[in-house]
PDB file of C-alpha atoms in Angstrom:
ATOM      1  CA  MET A   1       7.735   5.341  14.665  1.00  0.00           C
ATOM      2  CA  LYS A   2       9.806   3.575  17.340  1.00  0.00           C
ATOM      3  CA  ARG A   3      10.042   0.032  15.964  1.00  0.00           C
ATOM      4  CA  THR A   4      13.025  -1.092  13.891  1.00  0.00           C
ATOM      5  CA  ARG A   5      12.786  -0.171  10.220  1.00  0.00           C
ATOM      6  CA  GLY A   6      13.898  -2.240   7.274  1.00  0.00           C
ATOM      7  CA  PHE A   7      13.068  -3.744   3.882  1.00  0.00           C
ATOM      8  CA  MET A   8      11.164  -7.006   3.466  1.00  0.00           C
ATOM      9  CA  ASN A   9      13.513  -9.650   2.072  1.00  0.00           C
ATOM     10  CA  TRP A  10      12.776 -11.970  -0.831  1.00  0.00           C
ATOM     11  CA  GLU A  11      12.066 -15.078   1.257  1.00  0.00           C
ATOM     12  CA  THR A  12       9.569 -13.274   3.485  1.00  0.00           C
ATOM     13  CA  PHE A  13       7.869 -11.857   0.415  1.00  0.00           C
ATOM     14  CA  LYS A  14       7.617 -15.317  -1.192  1.00  0.00           C
ATOM     15  CA  HIS A  15       6.120 -16.748   2.017  1.00  0.00           C
ATOM     16  CA  THR A  16       3.535 -13.974   1.988  1.00  0.00           C
ATOM     17  CA  VAL A  17       2.610 -14.539  -1.655  1.00  0.00           C
ATOM     18  CA  TYR A  18       2.341 -18.294  -1.047  1.00  0.00           C
ATOM     19  CA  TYR A  19      -0.156 -17.648   1.728  1.00  0.00           C
ATOM     20  CA  LEU A  20      -2.103 -15.143  -0.367  1.00  0.00           C
ATOM     21  CA  LYS A  21      -2.770 -17.870  -2.908  1.00  0.00           C
ATOM     22  CA  TRP A  22      -4.732 -19.804  -0.289  1.00  0.00           C
ATOM     23  CA  GLU A  23      -6.282 -16.900   1.614  1.00  0.00           C
ATOM     24  CA  PRO A  24      -6.739 -13.951  -0.779  1.00  0.00           C
ATOM     25  CA  PRO A  25      -7.166 -10.550   0.874  1.00  0.00           C
ATOM     26  CA  PRO A  26     -10.445  -8.614   0.486  1.00  0.00           C
ATOM     27  CA  GLY A  27     -11.036  -7.745  -3.148  1.00  0.00           C
ATOM     28  CA  GLY A  28      -8.070  -9.890  -4.143  1.00  0.00           C
ATOM     29  CA  VAL A  29      -5.715  -6.893  -3.808  1.00  0.00           C
ATOM     30  CA  VAL A  30      -2.547  -6.799  -1.729  1.00  0.00           C
ATOM     31  CA  GLY A  31      -1.263  -3.456  -0.458  1.00  0.00           C
ATOM     32  CA  LEU A  32       2.501  -2.984  -0.834  1.00  0.00           C
ATOM     33  CA  HIS A  33       2.881  -0.281   1.781  1.00  0.00           C
ATOM     34  CA  HIS A  34       2.803   0.264   5.527  1.00  0.00           C
ATOM     35  CA  PHE A  35       4.046   3.564   6.971  1.00  0.00           C
ATOM     36  CA  GLY A  36       6.992   3.742   4.607  1.00  0.00           C
ATOM     37  CA  GLU A  37       7.909   4.623   1.032  1.00  0.00           C
ATOM     38  CA  SER A  38       7.698   1.413  -0.986  1.00  0.00           C
ATOM     39  CA  LEU A  39       9.327   2.953  -4.057  1.00  0.00           C
ATOM     40  CA  LEU A  40      12.588   2.964  -2.080  1.00  0.00           C
ATOM     41  CA  HIS A  41      12.651  -0.838  -1.909  1.00  0.00           C
ATOM     42  CA  PRO A  42      15.556  -2.099  -4.043  1.00  0.00           C
ATOM     43  CA  GLN A  43      13.666  -5.295  -4.955  1.00  0.00           C
ATOM     44  CA  LEU A  44      10.324  -3.696  -5.789  1.00  0.00           C
ATOM     45  CA  PRO A  45      10.628  -4.481  -9.549  1.00  0.00           C
ATOM     46  CA  ASP A  46      11.154  -8.172  -8.679  1.00  0.00           C
ATOM     47  CA  PHE A  47       8.212  -8.096  -6.252  1.00  0.00           C
ATOM     48  CA  LEU A  48       5.871  -6.632  -8.870  1.00  0.00           C
ATOM     49  CA  GLU A  49       6.972  -9.185 -11.452  1.00  0.00           C
ATOM     50  CA  TYR A  50       6.422 -12.035  -8.984  1.00  0.00           C
ATOM     51  CA  LEU A  51       2.903 -10.801  -8.167  1.00  0.00           C
ATOM     52  CA  LYS A  52       2.130 -10.597 -11.875  1.00  0.00           C
ATOM     53  CA  HIS A  53       3.374 -14.159 -12.371  1.00  0.00           C
ATOM     54  CA  ASN A  54       1.091 -15.319  -9.540  1.00  0.00           C
ATOM     55  CA  ASN A  55      -1.950 -13.345 -10.803  1.00  0.00           C
ATOM     56  CA  ILE A  56      -2.198 -11.206  -7.656  1.00  0.00           C
ATOM     57  CA  ASN A  57      -3.390  -7.614  -7.957  1.00  0.00           C
ATOM     58  CA  TRP A  58      -1.642  -4.901  -5.973  1.00  0.00           C
ATOM     59  CA  ARG A  59      -1.983  -1.344  -4.800  1.00  0.00           C
ATOM     60  CA  LEU A  60       0.843   0.876  -3.663  1.00  0.00           C
ATOM     61  CA  SER A  61       0.633   4.182  -1.833  1.00  0.00           C
ATOM     62  CA  THR A  62       3.453   6.655  -2.369  1.00  0.00           C
ATOM     63  CA  ASN A  63       4.311  10.188  -1.348  1.00  0.00           C
ATOM     64  CA  GLY A  64       5.276  10.693  -4.999  1.00  0.00           C
ATOM     65  CA  ARG A  65       8.692  12.231  -4.414  1.00  0.00           C
ATOM     66  CA  LEU A  66      10.473   9.530  -6.420  1.00  0.00           C
ATOM     67  CA  LEU A  67       8.245   9.978  -9.462  1.00  0.00           C
ATOM     68  CA  LYS A  68      10.765  12.519 -10.725  1.00  0.00           C
ATOM     69  CA  GLN A  69      13.018   9.557 -11.563  1.00  0.00           C
ATOM     70  CA  SER A  70      12.317   8.263 -15.059  1.00  0.00           C
ATOM     71  CA  GLU A  71      13.338   4.692 -14.171  1.00  0.00           C
ATOM     72  CA  ILE A  72      10.728   4.625 -11.387  1.00  0.00           C
ATOM     73  CA  ARG A  73       7.979   5.803 -13.745  1.00  0.00           C
ATOM     74  CA  LYS A  74       9.085   3.324 -16.406  1.00  0.00           C
ATOM     75  CA  MET A  75       8.925   0.468 -13.912  1.00  0.00           C
ATOM     76  CA  LEU A  76       5.442   1.365 -12.665  1.00  0.00           C
ATOM     77  CA  LEU A  77       3.978   1.842 -16.139  1.00  0.00           C
ATOM     78  CA  LYS A  78       4.765  -1.784 -17.014  1.00  0.00           C
ATOM     79  CA  TYR A  79       2.058  -3.047 -14.656  1.00  0.00           C
ATOM     80  CA  THR A  80      -1.692  -2.935 -14.065  1.00  0.00           C
ATOM     81  CA  GLY A  81      -1.778  -2.256 -10.325  1.00  0.00           C
ATOM     82  CA  LEU A  82      -3.199   0.771  -8.535  1.00  0.00           C
ATOM     83  CA  LEU A  83      -0.802   3.587  -7.675  1.00  0.00           C
ATOM     84  CA  VAL A  84      -2.100   5.929  -4.967  1.00  0.00           C
ATOM     85  CA  ILE A  85      -0.231   9.245  -4.931  1.00  0.00           C
ATOM     86  CA  SER A  86      -0.644  11.202  -1.706  1.00  0.00           C
ATOM     87  CA  ILE A  87      -0.177  14.795  -2.819  1.00  0.00           C
ATOM     88  CA  GLU A  88       0.220  16.460   0.579  1.00  0.00           C
ATOM     89  CA  ASN A  89       3.142  14.196   1.474  1.00  0.00           C
ATOM     90  CA  GLY A  90       5.604  15.728  -0.957  1.00  0.00           C
ATOM     91  CA  ALA A  91       4.597  14.891  -4.525  1.00  0.00           C
ATOM     92  CA  ASP A  92       5.388  17.498  -7.174  1.00  0.00           C
ATOM     93  CA  LEU A  93       2.389  17.986  -9.447  1.00  0.00           C
ATOM     94  CA  GLU A  94       4.696  18.337 -12.438  1.00  0.00           C
ATOM     95  CA  ASP A  95       6.090  14.863 -11.778  1.00  0.00           C
ATOM     96  CA  VAL A  96       2.543  13.511 -11.462  1.00  0.00           C
ATOM     97  CA  ASN A  97       1.652  15.183 -14.765  1.00  0.00           C
ATOM     98  CA  THR A  98       4.666  13.555 -16.407  1.00  0.00           C
ATOM     99  CA  LEU A  99       3.497  10.141 -15.196  1.00  0.00           C
ATOM    100  CA  ILE A 100      -0.051  10.777 -16.453  1.00  0.00           C
ATOM    101  CA  LEU A 101       1.195  11.852 -19.891  1.00  0.00           C
ATOM    102  CA  GLU A 102       3.579   8.892 -20.180  1.00  0.00           C
ATOM    103  CA  LYS A 103       0.759   6.549 -19.191  1.00  0.00           C
ATOM    104  CA  GLU A 104      -1.305   7.931 -22.086  1.00  0.00           C
ATOM    105  CA  GLN A 105       1.589   7.775 -24.564  1.00  0.00           C
ATOM    106  CA  GLN A 106       2.452   4.185 -23.670  1.00  0.00           C
ATOM    107  CA  ALA A 107      -1.171   3.004 -23.364  1.00  0.00           C
ATOM    108  CA  SER A 108      -0.230   1.734 -19.909  1.00  0.00           C
ATOM    109  CA  GLN A 109      -2.875  -0.076 -17.856  1.00  0.00           C
ATOM    110  CA  LEU A 110      -1.514   1.290 -14.566  1.00  0.00           C
ATOM    111  CA  GLN A 111      -4.329   2.781 -12.494  1.00  0.00           C
ATOM    112  CA  ILE A 112      -3.593   6.126 -10.877  1.00  0.00           C
ATOM    113  CA  LEU A 113      -5.449   7.603  -7.917  1.00  0.00           C
ATOM    114  CA  VAL A 114      -4.429  11.070  -6.753  1.00  0.00           C
ATOM    115  CA  GLN A 115      -5.231  11.443  -3.055  1.00  0.00           C
ATOM    116  CA  THR A 116      -5.575  14.803  -1.361  1.00  0.00           C
ATOM    117  CA  PHE A 117      -6.684  15.968   2.052  1.00  0.00           C
ATOM    118  CA  GLY A 118      -8.075  19.082   0.376  1.00  0.00           C
ATOM    119  CA  ASP A 119      -5.059  21.301   0.911  1.00  0.00           C
ATOM    120  CA  THR A 120      -3.757  21.226  -2.661  1.00  0.00           C
ATOM    121  CA  ASP A 121      -5.131  22.912  -5.776  1.00  0.00           C
ATOM    122  CA  LEU A 122      -5.389  20.087  -8.311  1.00  0.00           C
ATOM    123  CA  HIS A 123      -6.401  22.283 -11.238  1.00  0.00           C
ATOM    124  CA  ARG A 124      -2.805  22.096 -12.479  1.00  0.00           C
ATOM    125  CA  LEU A 125      -3.166  18.378 -13.176  1.00  0.00           C
ATOM    126  CA  VAL A 126      -3.295  17.573 -16.883  1.00  0.00           C
ATOM    127  CA  PRO A 127      -6.336  15.748 -18.309  1.00  0.00           C
ATOM    128  CA  GLY A 128      -5.932  11.993 -18.411  1.00  0.00           C
ATOM    129  CA  LYS A 129      -7.034   8.620 -17.101  1.00  0.00           C
ATOM    130  CA  TYR A 130      -6.788   8.912 -13.337  1.00  0.00           C
ATOM    131  CA  GLU A 131      -9.069   9.419 -10.369  1.00  0.00           C
ATOM    132  CA  ILE A 132      -9.020  11.957  -7.557  1.00  0.00           C
ATOM    133  CA  PHE A 133      -9.836  10.927  -4.008  1.00  0.00           C
ATOM    134  CA  ARG A 134     -10.471  13.751  -1.552  1.00  0.00           C
ATOM    135  CA  VAL A 135     -10.068  12.612   2.048  1.00  0.00           C
ATOM    136  CA  ASP A 136     -12.038  14.666   4.535  1.00  0.00           C
ATOM    137  CA  ARG A 137     -11.987  12.189   7.409  1.00  0.00           C
ATOM    138  CA  HIS A 138      -9.091  10.065   8.574  1.00  0.00           C
ATOM    139  CA  SER A 139      -9.120   8.542  12.042  1.00  0.00           C
ATOM    140  CA  TRP A 140      -5.360   7.975  12.302  1.00  0.00           C
ATOM    141  CA  ALA A 141      -4.227  11.386  11.051  1.00  0.00           C
ATOM    142  CA  LYS A 142      -4.446  13.190  14.347  1.00  0.00           C
ATOM    143  CA  SER A 143      -3.233  16.605  13.234  1.00  0.00           C
ATOM    144  CA  GLY A 144      -6.090  18.249  11.418  1.00  0.00           C
ATOM    145  CA  HIS A 145      -7.773  15.430   9.521  1.00  0.00           C
ATOM    146  CA  GLY A 146     -10.338  13.597  11.624  1.00  0.00           C
ATOM    147  CA  ASP A 147     -11.165  12.931  15.231  1.00  0.00           C
ATOM    148  CA  TYR A 148      -9.317   9.625  15.873  1.00  0.00           C
ATOM    149  CA  THR A 149     -12.409   8.172  17.536  1.00  0.00           C
ATOM    150  CA  ARG A 150     -13.140   5.356  15.135  1.00  0.00           C
ATOM    151  CA  CYS A 151     -11.497   3.306  12.410  1.00  0.00           C
ATOM    152  CA  CYS A 152     -13.072   4.827   9.342  1.00  0.00           C
ATOM    153  CA  PHE A 153     -11.557   2.918   6.553  1.00  0.00           C
ATOM    154  CA  LEU A 154     -10.683  -0.751   6.592  1.00  0.00           C
ATOM    155  CA  LEU A 155     -12.456  -2.012   9.701  1.00  0.00           C
ATOM    156  CA  GLU A 156     -12.093  -5.794  10.156  1.00  0.00           C
ATOM    157  CA  ASP A 157     -10.951  -6.408   6.581  1.00  0.00           C
ATOM    158  CA  TRP A 158      -7.167  -6.625   6.580  1.00  0.00           C
ATOM    159  CA  VAL A 159      -4.133  -7.802   8.437  1.00  0.00           C
ATOM    160  CA  CYS A 160      -0.655  -6.513   7.723  1.00  0.00           C
ATOM    161  CA  VAL A 161       2.626  -8.363   7.214  1.00  0.00           C
ATOM    162  CA  LEU A 162       5.446  -6.111   8.391  1.00  0.00           C
ATOM    163  CA  TRP A 163       8.834  -6.033   6.679  1.00  0.00           C
ATOM    164  CA  ASP A 164      10.263  -8.656   9.046  1.00  0.00           C
ATOM    165  CA  GLY A 165       7.332 -11.055   8.530  1.00  0.00           C
ATOM    166  CA  THR A 166       5.448 -10.189  11.723  1.00  0.00           C
ATOM    167  CA  ILE A 167       1.666 -10.294  11.210  1.00  0.00           C
ATOM    168  CA  VAL A 168      -0.361  -7.590  12.966  1.00  0.00           C
ATOM    169  CA  SER A 169      -4.131  -7.368  13.100  1.00  0.00           C
ATOM    170  CA  CYS A 170      -4.529  -3.820  11.793  1.00  0.00           C
ATOM    171  CA  CYS A 171      -3.075  -2.015   8.802  1.00  0.00           C
ATOM    172  CA  MET A 172      -2.876   1.118  10.955  1.00  0.00           C
ATOM    173  CA  ASP A 173      -0.660  -0.520  13.595  1.00  0.00           C
ATOM    174  CA  MET A 174       2.390   1.719  13.177  1.00  0.00           C
ATOM    175  CA  GLU A 175       4.389   0.180  16.024  1.00  0.00           C
ATOM    176  CA  GLY A 176       3.579  -3.489  15.367  1.00  0.00           C
ATOM    177  CA  GLU A 177       1.933  -3.987  18.757  1.00  0.00           C
ATOM    178  CA  ALA A 178      -1.074  -6.197  17.890  1.00  0.00           C
ATOM    179  CA  LYS A 179       0.947  -9.258  16.861  1.00  0.00           C
ATOM    180  CA  LEU A 180      -0.798 -12.365  15.541  1.00  0.00           C
ATOM    181  CA  GLY A 181       2.248 -14.394  14.561  1.00  0.00           C
ATOM    182  CA  HIS A 182       4.857 -14.638  11.814  1.00  0.00           C
ATOM    183  CA  ILE A 183       4.276 -15.332   8.122  1.00  0.00           C
ATOM    184  CA  THR A 184       6.866 -18.137   8.040  1.00  0.00           C
ATOM    185  CA  GLY A 185       5.163 -19.926  10.928  1.00  0.00           C
ATOM    186  CA  LEU A 186       1.713 -20.285   9.395  1.00  0.00           C
ATOM    187  CA  ARG A 187       0.487 -23.817   8.901  1.00  0.00           C
ATOM    188  CA  ASN A 188      -3.278 -23.402   8.899  1.00  0.00           C
ATOM    189  CA  ARG A 189      -4.640 -22.263   5.542  1.00  0.00           C
ATOM    190  CA  ASN A 190      -7.835 -21.091   7.264  1.00  0.00           C
ATOM    191  CA  TYR A 191      -6.052 -18.443   9.310  1.00  0.00           C
ATOM    192  CA  PRO A 192      -8.518 -15.543   9.619  1.00  0.00           C
ATOM    193  CA  TRP A 193      -8.081 -12.198   7.875  1.00  0.00           C
ATOM    194  CA  ARG A 194     -10.869 -10.496   9.813  1.00  0.00           C
ATOM    195  CA  SER A 195      -8.932  -9.849  12.982  1.00  0.00           C
ATOM    196  CA  CYS A 196      -9.416  -6.208  14.008  1.00  0.00           C
ATOM    197  CA  ARG A 197     -11.993  -7.249  16.588  1.00  0.00           C
ATOM    198  CA  THR A 198      -9.201  -8.921  18.580  1.00  0.00           C
ATOM    199  CA  CYS A 199      -7.139  -5.747  18.859  1.00  0.00           C
ATOM    200  CA  GLU A 200      -7.051  -4.030  22.266  1.00  0.00           C
ATOM    201  CA  VAL A 201      -3.809  -2.158  21.705  1.00  0.00           C
ATOM    202  CA  VAL A 202      -3.765  -0.064  18.567  1.00  0.00           C
ATOM    203  CA  LEU A 203      -7.083   1.552  17.647  1.00  0.00           C
ATOM    204  CA  LYS A 204     -10.211   1.951  19.729  1.00  0.00           C
ATOM    205  CA  CYS A 205     -12.505   1.454  16.768  1.00  0.00           C
ATOM    206  CA  ARG A 206     -15.792   1.153  18.643  1.00  0.00           C
TER     207      ARG A 206
END
């Protein structure tokens, strides 16, 4: 990734949530991730609480490395969002097991989806309330998982608000090249979500 990295600030987040009230994303779920580790965000607990207050569902994808921290698990188990744990990106299965067991003990409504590209033996996972998603095709993962010839997962359904408020037309736009505007500059409540068809820069989806 060549673009500047950073954390979304509180004002940008509030602008985004305000807009989501008028133009809900597909399925009414906002994704709190984009080529970074969202569990590192120092204001994530405040973000999750604000989404709960505004009745907005969320999903968060993590590499799982921070699940070894009890305060991180405690924070996540307070909520009803969807936590996607990508096993091949560094998660320790023992930490995942701890989260699953604590979810059961606390009767937490957090949804857990364990994602694997098929390279990890998941038989060591403890029984519990979670799902397993085996990915065998991924157009953006160019090293061993897919052919990168078509957008195979969220075609024409999402836009992405980057950490600095820039809106891009594809959730797979790593470099922020397909810019549509800025979240603080939106005035039209009918601004379209289905924008991938306008992208000539990032993915050649056809």
